[in-house]
PDB file of C-alpha atoms in Angstrom:
ATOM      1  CA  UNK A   1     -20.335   1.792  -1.932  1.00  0.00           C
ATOM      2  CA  UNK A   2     -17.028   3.171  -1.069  1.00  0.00           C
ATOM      3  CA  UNK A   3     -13.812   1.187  -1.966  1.00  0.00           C
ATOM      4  CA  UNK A   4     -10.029   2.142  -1.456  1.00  0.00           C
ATOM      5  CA  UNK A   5      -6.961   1.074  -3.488  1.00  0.00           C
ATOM      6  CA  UNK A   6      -3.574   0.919  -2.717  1.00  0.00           C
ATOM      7  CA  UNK A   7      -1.499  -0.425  -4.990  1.00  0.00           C
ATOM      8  CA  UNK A   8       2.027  -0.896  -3.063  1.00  0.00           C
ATOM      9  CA  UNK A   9       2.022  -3.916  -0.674  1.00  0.00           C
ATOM     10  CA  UNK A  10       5.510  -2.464   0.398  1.00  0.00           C
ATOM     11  CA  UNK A  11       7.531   0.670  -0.288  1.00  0.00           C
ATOM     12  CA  UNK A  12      11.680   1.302   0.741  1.00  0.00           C
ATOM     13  CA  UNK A  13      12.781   4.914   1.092  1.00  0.00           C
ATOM     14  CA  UNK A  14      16.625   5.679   2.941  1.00  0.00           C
ATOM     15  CA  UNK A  15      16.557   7.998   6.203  1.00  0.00           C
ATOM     16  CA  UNK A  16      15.849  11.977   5.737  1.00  0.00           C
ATOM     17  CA  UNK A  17      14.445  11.045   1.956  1.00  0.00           C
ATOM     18  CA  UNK A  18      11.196  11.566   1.595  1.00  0.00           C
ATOM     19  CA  UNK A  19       8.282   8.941   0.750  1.00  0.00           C
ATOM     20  CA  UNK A  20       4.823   9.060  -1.213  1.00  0.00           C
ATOM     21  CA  UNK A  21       2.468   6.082  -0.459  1.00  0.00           C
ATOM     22  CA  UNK A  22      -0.507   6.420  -3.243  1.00  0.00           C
ATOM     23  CA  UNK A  23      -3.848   6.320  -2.579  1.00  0.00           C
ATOM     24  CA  UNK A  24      -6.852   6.095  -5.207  1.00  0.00           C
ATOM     25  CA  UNK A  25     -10.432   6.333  -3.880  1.00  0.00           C
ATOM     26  CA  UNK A  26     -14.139   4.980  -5.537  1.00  0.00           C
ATOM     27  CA  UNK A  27     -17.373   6.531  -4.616  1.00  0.00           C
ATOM     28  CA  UNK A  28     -20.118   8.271  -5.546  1.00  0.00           C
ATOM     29  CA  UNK A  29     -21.432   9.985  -2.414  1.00  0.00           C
ATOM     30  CA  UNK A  30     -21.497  13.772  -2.226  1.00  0.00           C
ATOM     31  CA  UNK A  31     -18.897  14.682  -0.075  1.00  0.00           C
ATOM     32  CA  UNK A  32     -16.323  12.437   1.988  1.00  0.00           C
ATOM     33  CA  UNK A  33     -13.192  12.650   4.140  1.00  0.00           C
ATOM     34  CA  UNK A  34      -9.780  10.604   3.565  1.00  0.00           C
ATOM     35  CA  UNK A  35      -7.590   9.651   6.602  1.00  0.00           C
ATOM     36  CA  UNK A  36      -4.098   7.963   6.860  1.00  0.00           C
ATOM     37  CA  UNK A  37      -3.595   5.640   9.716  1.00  0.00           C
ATOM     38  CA  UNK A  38      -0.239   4.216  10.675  1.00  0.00           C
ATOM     39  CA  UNK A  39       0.543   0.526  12.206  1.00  0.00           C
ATOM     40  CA  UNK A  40       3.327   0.072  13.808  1.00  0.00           C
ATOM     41  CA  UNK A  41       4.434  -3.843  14.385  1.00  0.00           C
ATOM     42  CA  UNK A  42       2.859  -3.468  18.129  1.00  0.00           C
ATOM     43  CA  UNK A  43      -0.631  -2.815  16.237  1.00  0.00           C
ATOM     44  CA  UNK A  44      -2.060  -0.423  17.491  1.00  0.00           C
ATOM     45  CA  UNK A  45      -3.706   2.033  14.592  1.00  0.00           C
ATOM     46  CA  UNK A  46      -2.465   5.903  14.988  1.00  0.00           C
ATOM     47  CA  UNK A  47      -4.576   8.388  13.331  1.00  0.00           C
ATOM     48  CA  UNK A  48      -2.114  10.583  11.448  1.00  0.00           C
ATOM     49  CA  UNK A  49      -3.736  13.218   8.779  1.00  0.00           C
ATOM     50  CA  UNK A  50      -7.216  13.848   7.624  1.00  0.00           C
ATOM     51  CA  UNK A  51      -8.819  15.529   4.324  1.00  0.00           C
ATOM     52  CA  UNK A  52     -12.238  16.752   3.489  1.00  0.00           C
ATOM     53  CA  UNK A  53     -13.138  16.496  -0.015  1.00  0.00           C
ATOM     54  CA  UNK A  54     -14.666  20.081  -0.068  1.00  0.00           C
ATOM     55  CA  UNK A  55     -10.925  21.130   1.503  1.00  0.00           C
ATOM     56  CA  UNK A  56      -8.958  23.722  -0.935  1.00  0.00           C
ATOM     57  CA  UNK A  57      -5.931  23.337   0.782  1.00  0.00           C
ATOM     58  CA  UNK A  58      -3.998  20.206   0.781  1.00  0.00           C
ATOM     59  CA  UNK A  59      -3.650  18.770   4.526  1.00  0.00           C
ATOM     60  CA  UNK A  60      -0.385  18.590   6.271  1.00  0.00           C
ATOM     61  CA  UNK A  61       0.525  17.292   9.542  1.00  0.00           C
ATOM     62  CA  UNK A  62       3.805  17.834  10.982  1.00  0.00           C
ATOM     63  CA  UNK A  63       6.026  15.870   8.135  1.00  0.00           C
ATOM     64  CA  UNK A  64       2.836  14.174   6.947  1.00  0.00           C
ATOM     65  CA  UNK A  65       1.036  15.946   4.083  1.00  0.00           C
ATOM     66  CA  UNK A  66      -1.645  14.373   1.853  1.00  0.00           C
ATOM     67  CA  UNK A  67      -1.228  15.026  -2.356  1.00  0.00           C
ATOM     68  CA  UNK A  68      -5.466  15.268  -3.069  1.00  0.00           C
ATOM     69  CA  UNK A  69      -6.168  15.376  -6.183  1.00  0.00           C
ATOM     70  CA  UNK A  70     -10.154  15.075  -6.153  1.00  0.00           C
ATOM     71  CA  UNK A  71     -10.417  14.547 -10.330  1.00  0.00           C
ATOM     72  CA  UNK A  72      -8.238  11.879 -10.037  1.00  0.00           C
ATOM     73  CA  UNK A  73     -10.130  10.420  -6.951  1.00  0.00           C
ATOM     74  CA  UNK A  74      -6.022   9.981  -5.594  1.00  0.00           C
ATOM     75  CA  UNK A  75      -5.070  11.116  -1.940  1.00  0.00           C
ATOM     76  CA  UNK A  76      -1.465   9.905  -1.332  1.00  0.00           C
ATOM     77  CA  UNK A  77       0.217   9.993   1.660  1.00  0.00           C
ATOM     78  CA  UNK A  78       3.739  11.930   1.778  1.00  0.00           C
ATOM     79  CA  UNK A  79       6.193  11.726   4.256  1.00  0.00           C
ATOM     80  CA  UNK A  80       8.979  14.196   4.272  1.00  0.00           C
ATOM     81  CA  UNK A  81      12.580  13.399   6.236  1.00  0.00           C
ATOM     82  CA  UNK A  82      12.080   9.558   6.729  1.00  0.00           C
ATOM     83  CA  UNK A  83      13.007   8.469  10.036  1.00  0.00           C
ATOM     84  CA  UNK A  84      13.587   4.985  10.864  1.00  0.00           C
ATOM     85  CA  UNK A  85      10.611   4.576  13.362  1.00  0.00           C
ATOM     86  CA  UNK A  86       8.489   5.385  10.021  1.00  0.00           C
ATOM     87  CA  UNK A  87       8.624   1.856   9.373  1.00  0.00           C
ATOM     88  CA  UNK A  88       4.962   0.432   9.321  1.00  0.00           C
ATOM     89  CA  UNK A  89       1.956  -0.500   8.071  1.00  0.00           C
ATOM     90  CA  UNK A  90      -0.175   2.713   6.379  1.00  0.00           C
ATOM     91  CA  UNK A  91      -3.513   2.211   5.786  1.00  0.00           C
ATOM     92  CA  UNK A  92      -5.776   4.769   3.607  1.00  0.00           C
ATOM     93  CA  UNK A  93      -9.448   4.740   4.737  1.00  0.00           C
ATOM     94  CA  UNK A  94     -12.435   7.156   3.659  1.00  0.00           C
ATOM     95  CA  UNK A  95     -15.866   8.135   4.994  1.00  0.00           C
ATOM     96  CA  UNK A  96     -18.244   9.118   3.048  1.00  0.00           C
ATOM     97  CA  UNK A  97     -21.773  11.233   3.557  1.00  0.00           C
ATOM     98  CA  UNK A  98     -25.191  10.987   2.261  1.00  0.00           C
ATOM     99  CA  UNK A  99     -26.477  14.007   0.129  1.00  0.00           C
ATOM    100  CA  UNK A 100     -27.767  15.369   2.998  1.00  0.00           C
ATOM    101  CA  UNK A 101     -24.411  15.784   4.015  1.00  0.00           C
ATOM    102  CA  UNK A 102     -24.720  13.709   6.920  1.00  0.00           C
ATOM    103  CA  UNK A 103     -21.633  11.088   7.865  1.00  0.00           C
ATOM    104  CA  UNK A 104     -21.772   7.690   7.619  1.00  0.00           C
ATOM    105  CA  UNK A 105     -19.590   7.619  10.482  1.00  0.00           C
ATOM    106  CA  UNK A 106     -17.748   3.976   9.426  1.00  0.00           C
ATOM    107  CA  UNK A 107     -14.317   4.141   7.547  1.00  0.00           C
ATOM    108  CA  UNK A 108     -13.357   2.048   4.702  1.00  0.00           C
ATOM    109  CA  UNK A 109     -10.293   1.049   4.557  1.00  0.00           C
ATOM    110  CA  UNK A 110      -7.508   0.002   1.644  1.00  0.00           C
ATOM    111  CA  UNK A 111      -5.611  -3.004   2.123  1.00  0.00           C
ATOM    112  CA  UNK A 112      -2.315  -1.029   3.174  1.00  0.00           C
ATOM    113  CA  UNK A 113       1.481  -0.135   2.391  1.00  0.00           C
ATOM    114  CA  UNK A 114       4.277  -1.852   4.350  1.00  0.00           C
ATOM    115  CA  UNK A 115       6.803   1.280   4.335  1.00  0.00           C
ATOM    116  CA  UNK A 116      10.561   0.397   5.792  1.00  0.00           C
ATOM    117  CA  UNK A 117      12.889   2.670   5.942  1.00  0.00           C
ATOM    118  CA  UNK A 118      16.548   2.041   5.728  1.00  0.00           C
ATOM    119  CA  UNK A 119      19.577   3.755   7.574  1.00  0.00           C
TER     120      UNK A 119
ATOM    121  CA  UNK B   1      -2.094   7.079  23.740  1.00  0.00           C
ATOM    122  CA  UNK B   2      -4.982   7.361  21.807  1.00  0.00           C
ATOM    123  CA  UNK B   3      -7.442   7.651  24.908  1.00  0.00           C
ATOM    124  CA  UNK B   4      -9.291   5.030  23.892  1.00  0.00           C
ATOM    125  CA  UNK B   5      -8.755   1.453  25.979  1.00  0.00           C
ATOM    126  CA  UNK B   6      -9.705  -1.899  25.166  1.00  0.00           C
ATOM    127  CA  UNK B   7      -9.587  -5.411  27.261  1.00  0.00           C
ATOM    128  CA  UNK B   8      -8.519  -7.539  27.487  1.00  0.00           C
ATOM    129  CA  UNK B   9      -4.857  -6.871  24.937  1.00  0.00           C
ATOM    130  CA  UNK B  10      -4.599 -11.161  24.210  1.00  0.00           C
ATOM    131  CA  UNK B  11      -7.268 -13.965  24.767  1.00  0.00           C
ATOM    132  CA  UNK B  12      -6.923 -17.578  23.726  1.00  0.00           C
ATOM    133  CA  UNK B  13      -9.733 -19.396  23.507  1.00  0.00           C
ATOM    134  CA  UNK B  14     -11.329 -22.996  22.334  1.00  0.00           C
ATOM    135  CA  UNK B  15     -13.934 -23.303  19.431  1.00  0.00           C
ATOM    136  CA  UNK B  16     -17.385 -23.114  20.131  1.00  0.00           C
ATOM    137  CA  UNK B  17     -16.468 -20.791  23.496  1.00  0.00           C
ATOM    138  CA  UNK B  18     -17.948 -17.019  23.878  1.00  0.00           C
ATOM    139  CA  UNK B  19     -15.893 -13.827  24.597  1.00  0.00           C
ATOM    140  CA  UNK B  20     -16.729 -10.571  25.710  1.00  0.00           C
ATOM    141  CA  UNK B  21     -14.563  -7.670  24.317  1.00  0.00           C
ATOM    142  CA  UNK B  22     -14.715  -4.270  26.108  1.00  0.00           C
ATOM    143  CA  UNK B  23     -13.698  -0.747  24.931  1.00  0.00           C
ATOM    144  CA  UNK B  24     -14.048   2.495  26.805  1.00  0.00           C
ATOM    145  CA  UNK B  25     -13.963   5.483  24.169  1.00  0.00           C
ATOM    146  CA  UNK B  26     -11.966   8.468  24.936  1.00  0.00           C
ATOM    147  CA  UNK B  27     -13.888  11.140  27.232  1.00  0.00           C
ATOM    148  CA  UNK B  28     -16.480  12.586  25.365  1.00  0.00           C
ATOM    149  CA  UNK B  29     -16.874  10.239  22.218  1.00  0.00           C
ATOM    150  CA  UNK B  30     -20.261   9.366  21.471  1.00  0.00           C
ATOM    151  CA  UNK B  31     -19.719   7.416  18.805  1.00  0.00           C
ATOM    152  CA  UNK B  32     -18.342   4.401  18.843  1.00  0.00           C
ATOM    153  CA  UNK B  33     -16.694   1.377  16.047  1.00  0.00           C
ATOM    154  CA  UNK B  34     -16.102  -2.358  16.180  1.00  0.00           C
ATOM    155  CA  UNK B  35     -13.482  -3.573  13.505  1.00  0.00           C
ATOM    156  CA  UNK B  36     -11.691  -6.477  12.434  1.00  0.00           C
ATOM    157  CA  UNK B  37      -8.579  -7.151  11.016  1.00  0.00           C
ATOM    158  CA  UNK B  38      -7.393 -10.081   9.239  1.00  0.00           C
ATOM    159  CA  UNK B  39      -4.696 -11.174   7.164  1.00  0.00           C
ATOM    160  CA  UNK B  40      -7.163 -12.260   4.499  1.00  0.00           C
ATOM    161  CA  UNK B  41      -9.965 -10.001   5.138  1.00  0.00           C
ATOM    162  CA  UNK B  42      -8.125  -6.602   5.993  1.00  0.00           C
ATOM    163  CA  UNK B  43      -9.841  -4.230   8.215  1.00  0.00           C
ATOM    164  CA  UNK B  44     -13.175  -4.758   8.284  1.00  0.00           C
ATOM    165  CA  UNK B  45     -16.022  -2.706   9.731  1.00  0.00           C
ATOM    166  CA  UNK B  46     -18.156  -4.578  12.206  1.00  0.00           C
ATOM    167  CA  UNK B  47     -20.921  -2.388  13.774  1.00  0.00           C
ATOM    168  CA  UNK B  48     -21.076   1.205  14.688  1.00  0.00           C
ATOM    169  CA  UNK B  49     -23.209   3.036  17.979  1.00  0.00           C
ATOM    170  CA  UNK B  50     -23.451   6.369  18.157  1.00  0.00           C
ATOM    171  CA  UNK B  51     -24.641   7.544  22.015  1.00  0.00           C
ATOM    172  CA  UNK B  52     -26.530   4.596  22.417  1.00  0.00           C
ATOM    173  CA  UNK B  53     -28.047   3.847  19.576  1.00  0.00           C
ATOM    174  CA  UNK B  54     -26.804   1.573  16.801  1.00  0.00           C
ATOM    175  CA  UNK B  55     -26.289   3.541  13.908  1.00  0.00           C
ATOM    176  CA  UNK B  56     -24.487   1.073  10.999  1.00  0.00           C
ATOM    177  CA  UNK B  57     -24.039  -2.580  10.646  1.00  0.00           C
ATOM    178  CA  UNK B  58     -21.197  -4.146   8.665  1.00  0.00           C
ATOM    179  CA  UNK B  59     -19.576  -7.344   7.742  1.00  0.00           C
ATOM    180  CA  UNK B  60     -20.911  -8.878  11.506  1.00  0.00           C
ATOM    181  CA  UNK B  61     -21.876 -12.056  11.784  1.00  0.00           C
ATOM    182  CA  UNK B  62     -25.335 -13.226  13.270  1.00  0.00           C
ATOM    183  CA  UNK B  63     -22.558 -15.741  15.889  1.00  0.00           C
ATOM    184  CA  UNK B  64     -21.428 -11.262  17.087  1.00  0.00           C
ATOM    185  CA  UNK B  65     -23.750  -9.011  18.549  1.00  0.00           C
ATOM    186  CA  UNK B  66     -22.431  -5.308  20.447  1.00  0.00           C
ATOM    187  CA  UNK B  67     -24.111  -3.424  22.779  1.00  0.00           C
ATOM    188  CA  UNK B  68     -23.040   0.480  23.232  1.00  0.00           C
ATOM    189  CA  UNK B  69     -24.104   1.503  27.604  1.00  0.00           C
ATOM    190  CA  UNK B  70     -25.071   4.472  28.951  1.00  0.00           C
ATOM    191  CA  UNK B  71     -22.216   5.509  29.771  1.00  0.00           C
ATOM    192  CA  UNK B  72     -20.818   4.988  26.462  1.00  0.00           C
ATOM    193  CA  UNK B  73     -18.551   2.105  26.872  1.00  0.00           C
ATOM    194  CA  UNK B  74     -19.440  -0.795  24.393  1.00  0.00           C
ATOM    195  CA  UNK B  75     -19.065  -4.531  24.221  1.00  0.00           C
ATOM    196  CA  UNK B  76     -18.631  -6.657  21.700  1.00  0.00           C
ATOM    197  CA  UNK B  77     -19.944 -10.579  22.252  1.00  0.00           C
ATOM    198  CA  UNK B  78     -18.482 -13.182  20.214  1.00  0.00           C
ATOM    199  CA  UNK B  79     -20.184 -16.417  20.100  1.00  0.00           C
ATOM    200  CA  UNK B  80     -19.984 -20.153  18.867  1.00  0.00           C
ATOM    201  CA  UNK B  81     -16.106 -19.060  17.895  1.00  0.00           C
ATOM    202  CA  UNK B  82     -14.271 -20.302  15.020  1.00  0.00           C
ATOM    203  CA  UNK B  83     -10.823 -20.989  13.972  1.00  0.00           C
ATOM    204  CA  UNK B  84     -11.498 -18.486  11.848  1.00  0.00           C
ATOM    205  CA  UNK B  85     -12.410 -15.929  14.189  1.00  0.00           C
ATOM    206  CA  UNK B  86      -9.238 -15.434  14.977  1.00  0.00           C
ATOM    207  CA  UNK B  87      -8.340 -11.499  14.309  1.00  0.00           C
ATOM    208  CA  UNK B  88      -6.945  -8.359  15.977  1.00  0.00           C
ATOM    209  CA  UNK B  89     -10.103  -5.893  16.930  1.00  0.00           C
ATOM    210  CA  UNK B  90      -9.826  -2.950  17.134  1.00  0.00           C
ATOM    211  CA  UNK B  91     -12.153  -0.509  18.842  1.00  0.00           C
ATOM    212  CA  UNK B  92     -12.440   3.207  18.021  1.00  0.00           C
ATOM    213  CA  UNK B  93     -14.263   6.107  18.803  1.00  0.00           C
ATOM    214  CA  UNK B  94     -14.720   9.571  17.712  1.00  0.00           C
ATOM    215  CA  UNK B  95     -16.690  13.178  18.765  1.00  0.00           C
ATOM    216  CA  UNK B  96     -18.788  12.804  15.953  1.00  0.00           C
ATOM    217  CA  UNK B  97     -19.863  11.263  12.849  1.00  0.00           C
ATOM    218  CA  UNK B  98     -17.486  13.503  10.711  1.00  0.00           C
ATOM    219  CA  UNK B  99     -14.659  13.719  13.000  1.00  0.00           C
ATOM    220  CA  UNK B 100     -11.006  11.427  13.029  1.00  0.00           C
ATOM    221  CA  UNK B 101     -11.759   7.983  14.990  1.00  0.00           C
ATOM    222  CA  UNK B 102      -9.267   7.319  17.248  1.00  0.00           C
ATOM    223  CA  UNK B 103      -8.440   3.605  18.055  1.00  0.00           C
ATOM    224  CA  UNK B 104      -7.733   1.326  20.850  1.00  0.00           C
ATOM    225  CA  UNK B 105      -5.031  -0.964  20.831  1.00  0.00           C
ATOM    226  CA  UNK B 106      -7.094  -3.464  19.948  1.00  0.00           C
ATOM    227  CA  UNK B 107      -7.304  -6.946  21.203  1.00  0.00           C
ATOM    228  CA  UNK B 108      -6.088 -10.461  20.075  1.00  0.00           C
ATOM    229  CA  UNK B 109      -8.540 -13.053  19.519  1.00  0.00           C
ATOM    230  CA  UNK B 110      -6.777 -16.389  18.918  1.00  0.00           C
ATOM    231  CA  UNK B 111      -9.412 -19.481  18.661  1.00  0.00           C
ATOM    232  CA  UNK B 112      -7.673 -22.987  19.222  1.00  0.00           C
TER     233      UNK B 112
END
């Protein structure tokens, strides 16, 4: 079983500072792939960085890069040069794959980070 | 926009009623999700189809069923409804197994 674990039910960071929302994974499949989603208050889910857990590089996105640290099962979300329509709900999922490699398709996700952002 | 579109956005209904939520994936997809989101629960994975065929089950209740069609859009049936049904779901699809899911904007179930 996967599980996901974030530990900030809300986060404050001023405009233009930059923001890390932590993320610590469980599981014991193989190889698996972290994503970041954002919620705005309208609700709809935006996809908004992805990581494979065989990746060497750390992922980045535009101002969105992901700190993986794979022995510390972690994959935080950072956000560089906060801008006010930042504020939202972030939600850390993974999906994992069997050892054949193949993708269980289904995210799980962690319970998510209210980030606000001040002016 | 995300490509992928579900309907209806809102529906109010009474207890013990049946709804029929639609999603067309983006061009393409052949997979497609069902989730639900909560305040108590969280997101929750419902039931997954990939080109057809249903590929995962999750937290669904025997009172939901889905149904992915040939030409890949998918329905989710909600039966016998409860207060407790009430939720956002969200829809989402992706190229793959392995690839990003992309969601819908979901619709909102209330049950009065």
């Amino acid at each position: 079983a996967q599980k996901i674990t974030q530990t900030q039910p809300g986060m404050f960071v001023q405009e233009k500072e930059a923001v890390t929302l932590d993320c610590t994974y469980d599981t014991s499949d193989p190889s698996y792939g972290l994503f970041w989603y954002k919620q705005p208050s309208s609700g709809e889910m935006i996809f908004l960085i992805y990581q494979g857990s065989y990746d060497q590089q750390n992922a980045t996105e535009g101002r969105y890069s992901l700190n993986f640290q794979k022995a510390r099962k972690s994959a935080n979300l950072v956000i560089s040069a906060s801008q006010l329509g930042d504020s939202a709900m972030y939600f850390c999922a993974m999906r994992a794959s069997n050892a054949g490699g193949t993708s269980y398709g289904k995210l799980t996700f962690g319970q998510g980070t209210i980030l606000t952002v001040h002016p | 926009d995300s490509g992928v579109t579900q309907t209806p956005k809102h529906l109010i209904t009474a207890t013990g009623q049946r709804v029929t939520l639609r999603c067309s994936p983006r061009s393409g997809d052949l997979s497609v999700y069902w989730y639900q989101q909560s305040l108590d629960q969280g997101l929750q994975f419902l039931i997954q189809y990939y080109n057809g065929e249903e590929r995962a089950k999750g937290n669904i209740l025997e009172r939901f069923s889905a149904q992915q069609f040939p030409d890949l859009h998918s329905e989710l049936n909600l039966s016998s409804l409860e207060l407790g049904d009430s939720a956002l779901y969200f829809c989402a699809s992706s190229t793959s197994l392995d690839t990003e899911a992309f969601f819908g904007q979901g619709t909102r179930l209330t049950v009065v």
